[in-house]
Amino acid sequence: MPLQQGSARLRQRTVLLVGIAVLLAALVLAVVLASLLTHGRHEVGPKMLQWKDRGTTKNLQEVILGRCYNYITAQHPELGDKDCLKIWESLKDAFIYKNPCNITPQDYQPLMELASHPIPCNKSLFWSKTGDLVHRYTKSNQNFLTLEDTLLGYMADRISWCGDPSAPGINYESCPKRNECESNPGSVFWKMASKMFAEAACGVVQVMLNGSVEAGAFRSSSIFGSIEIFNLDPDKVTEVHIWLMQNIGGPQSESCSGQSIQRLIHILEERNFKIICEDNYRPVQLLQCVHNPDHTDCRLCTNSS
């Protein structure tokens, strides 16, 4: 009898040990499988979308905040009530974690409202294909403002940004060009900012175009030709001055009587604007005017009242 009881206890211990061993093996297997599955998901997870343009500017938040604070404190202290942190957050919310080909004007509406400010009459200066010259001019002559001289344009000038549905939500490697998709973050932003800049213009409006461009100084596909010109308000704008610039050394591809300029004048006349076209101005003349506004040939400078 004692022998049978000993054998029974031994079997029970054996069964218990086997059960524990099986349970431990199952736990180890579960941990290994979970690890493999997690690793597998990480490996096959969504990758950043690939595009053809440069990616988001490094340290974008610091760049935007730095420019914003500089603009409202050093350059335009009258705008000191602007909240740069809220402006940055509204810009970030417009594109982060979003497909960069699906950006809408509604995404940027909060930013436009936060960063907008009045533009004094007679100071609005529009341009096309004259970017370097026009900004050298406004830097030296405070009588005029381009879009890039406003808070919105100053913060965004020459930088890029776009989001991505996958983490971390911002693509620093590449962003889409306009020909890849029109509803990309940069294109939508500049179209909205340009529209708002044009709507704010009043008094005498200036337009600087490049008469040395072989395809024509006025292009219907440009931001000025497709957006700004149609958002000028005839009830607020008294006159449009066209400055037709020529590159130093030529060529002079177009004058005020040229085909594309006449097309521009026709559009403006249809919208009941009074127009003046200043022909054959060269950058060297304009820059001389910047440094010596009292010169008798500096008609551009004397038109800045």
Tab-separated table of C-alpha atoms in Angstrom, residues 80-216:
chain	number	residue	atom	x	y	z
A	80	GLY	CA	3.214	93.586	-31.368
A	81	ASP	CA	-0.160	92.094	-30.463
A	82	LYS	CA	0.374	89.229	-32.928
A	83	ASP	CA	0.793	85.844	-31.209
A	84	CYS	CA	3.726	84.111	-32.931
A	85	LEU	CA	3.174	80.816	-31.082
A	86	LYS	CA	-0.438	80.641	-32.272
A	87	ILE	CA	0.689	81.568	-35.783
A	88	TRP	CA	3.199	78.705	-35.772
A	89	GLU	CA	0.622	76.233	-34.424
A	90	SER	CA	-1.901	77.233	-37.096
A	91	LEU	CA	0.713	76.748	-39.829
A	92	LYS	CA	1.702	73.361	-38.441
A	93	ASP	CA	-1.925	72.233	-38.118
A	94	ALA	CA	-2.488	73.124	-41.774
A	95	PHE	CA	-0.172	70.376	-43.061
A	96	ILE	CA	1.135	68.001	-40.368
A	97	TYR	CA	0.112	64.319	-40.797
A	98	LYS	CA	-1.730	65.213	-44.026
A	99	ASN	CA	-1.172	63.957	-47.539
A	100	PRO	CA	0.634	66.919	-49.155
A	101	CYS	CA	-1.480	66.630	-52.290
A	102	ASN	CA	-4.757	67.122	-50.410
A	103	ILE	CA	-4.263	70.559	-48.840
A	104	THR	CA	-7.247	72.931	-49.039
A	105	PRO	CA	-7.691	76.693	-48.513
A	106	GLN	CA	-9.681	75.864	-45.384
A	107	ASP	CA	-6.531	74.337	-43.884
A	108	TYR	CA	-4.810	77.743	-44.015
A	109	GLN	CA	-7.762	79.969	-43.123
A	110	PRO	CA	-6.896	80.203	-39.376
A	111	LEU	CA	-3.310	81.174	-40.264
A	112	MET	CA	-4.458	83.863	-42.700
A	113	GLU	CA	-6.685	85.399	-40.054
A	114	LEU	CA	-4.011	85.334	-37.350
A	115	ALA	CA	-1.205	86.814	-39.477
A	116	SER	CA	-3.089	89.349	-41.608
A	117	HIS	CA	-2.546	93.075	-41.096
A	118	PRO	CA	-3.500	96.293	-42.951
A	119	ILE	CA	-1.532	97.385	-46.035
A	120	PRO	CA	-1.256	101.195	-46.369
A	121	CYS	CA	-2.724	102.687	-49.531
A	122	ASN	CA	-0.327	103.463	-52.422
A	123	LYS	CA	2.268	100.965	-51.134
A	124	SER	CA	1.287	97.660	-52.778
A	125	LEU	CA	3.887	96.442	-55.272
A	126	PHE	CA	3.172	93.318	-57.351
A	127	TRP	CA	5.760	91.565	-59.504
A	128	SER	CA	6.461	88.714	-61.890
A	129	LYS	CA	9.893	87.445	-63.000
A	130	THR	CA	11.586	90.384	-61.227
A	131	GLY	CA	11.963	88.865	-57.744
A	132	ASP	CA	15.578	89.766	-57.012
A	133	LEU	CA	15.270	93.345	-58.256
A	134	VAL	CA	11.930	94.099	-56.632
A	135	HIS	CA	13.099	92.928	-53.205
A	136	ARG	CA	16.359	94.853	-53.428
A	137	TYR	CA	14.233	97.861	-54.239
A	138	THR	CA	11.770	97.518	-51.332
A	139	LYS	CA	14.633	96.832	-48.937
A	140	SER	CA	16.121	100.209	-49.861
A	141	ASN	CA	12.875	102.098	-50.393
A	142	GLN	CA	10.227	101.901	-47.669
A	143	ASN	CA	7.602	103.478	-49.931
A	144	PHE	CA	6.480	100.096	-51.285
A	145	LEU	CA	5.574	96.639	-49.970
A	146	THR	CA	5.600	93.333	-51.831
A	147	LEU	CA	3.836	90.251	-50.484
A	148	GLU	CA	7.204	89.107	-49.108
A	149	ASP	CA	7.351	92.317	-47.062
A	150	THR	CA	4.166	91.408	-45.181
A	151	LEU	CA	4.213	89.172	-42.105
A	152	LEU	CA	2.897	86.128	-43.980
A	153	GLY	CA	5.305	86.494	-46.882
A	154	TYR	CA	8.273	87.363	-44.671
A	155	MET	CA	7.841	84.216	-42.582
A	156	ALA	CA	7.417	81.875	-45.560
A	157	ASP	CA	9.874	83.366	-48.065
A	158	ARG	CA	12.300	80.809	-49.551
A	159	ILE	CA	11.388	77.982	-47.167
A	160	SER	CA	9.378	74.814	-47.751
A	161	TRP	CA	7.171	72.492	-45.740
A	162	CYS	CA	4.916	69.488	-46.216
A	163	GLY	CA	3.377	66.748	-44.138
A	164	ASP	CA	2.996	62.989	-44.418
A	165	PRO	CA	0.355	60.570	-43.087
A	166	SER	CA	3.057	58.526	-41.321
A	167	ALA	CA	5.048	59.521	-38.227
A	168	PRO	CA	6.458	62.041	-37.443
A	169	GLY	CA	3.913	63.772	-39.696
A	170	ILE	CA	6.431	66.122	-41.380
A	171	ASN	CA	8.479	65.112	-44.433
A	172	TYR	CA	12.001	66.517	-44.217
A	173	GLU	CA	13.222	64.507	-47.223
A	174	SER	CA	10.992	65.652	-50.087
A	175	CYS	CA	7.868	67.662	-50.913
A	176	PRO	CA	5.740	67.672	-54.088
A	177	LYS	CA	6.339	70.103	-56.916
A	178	ARG	CA	3.392	71.915	-58.434
A	179	ASN	CA	3.463	69.645	-61.495
A	180	GLU	CA	3.142	66.609	-59.200
A	181	CYS	CA	0.011	67.996	-57.569
A	182	GLU	CA	-1.407	71.522	-57.434
A	183	SER	CA	-2.951	71.205	-53.981
A	184	ASN	CA	0.426	70.999	-52.237
A	185	PRO	CA	1.153	73.028	-49.071
A	186	GLY	CA	3.340	75.667	-50.724
A	187	SER	CA	1.111	76.347	-53.724
A	188	VAL	CA	-2.075	76.615	-51.674
A	189	PHE	CA	-0.370	78.890	-49.138
A	190	TRP	CA	1.024	81.343	-51.708
A	191	LYS	CA	-2.224	81.450	-53.672
A	192	MET	CA	-4.187	82.331	-50.538
A	193	ALA	CA	-1.606	84.862	-49.327
A	194	SER	CA	-1.473	86.466	-52.797
A	195	LYS	CA	-5.247	86.705	-52.970
A	196	MET	CA	-5.387	88.367	-49.552
A	197	PHE	CA	-2.560	90.774	-50.477
A	198	ALA	CA	-4.383	91.827	-53.651
A	199	GLU	CA	-7.700	92.270	-51.853
A	200	ALA	CA	-6.017	94.604	-49.344
A	201	ALA	CA	-4.490	96.893	-52.019
A	202	CYS	CA	-5.818	100.433	-52.265
A	203	GLY	CA	-4.909	103.722	-53.942
A	204	VAL	CA	-2.177	103.557	-56.601
A	205	VAL	CA	-0.906	100.011	-57.211
A	206	GLN	CA	2.498	99.268	-58.765
A	207	VAL	CA	3.382	96.217	-60.919
A	208	MET	CA	6.995	95.398	-61.831
A	209	LEU	CA	7.334	93.088	-64.869
A	210	ASN	CA	10.351	91.812	-66.806
A	211	GLY	CA	10.406	93.032	-70.408
A	212	SER	CA	13.432	90.858	-71.207
A	213	VAL	CA	11.498	87.588	-70.881
A	214	GLU	CA	11.250	86.139	-74.382
A	215	ALA	CA	7.882	84.499	-73.748
A	216	GLY	CA	6.362	87.828	-72.698
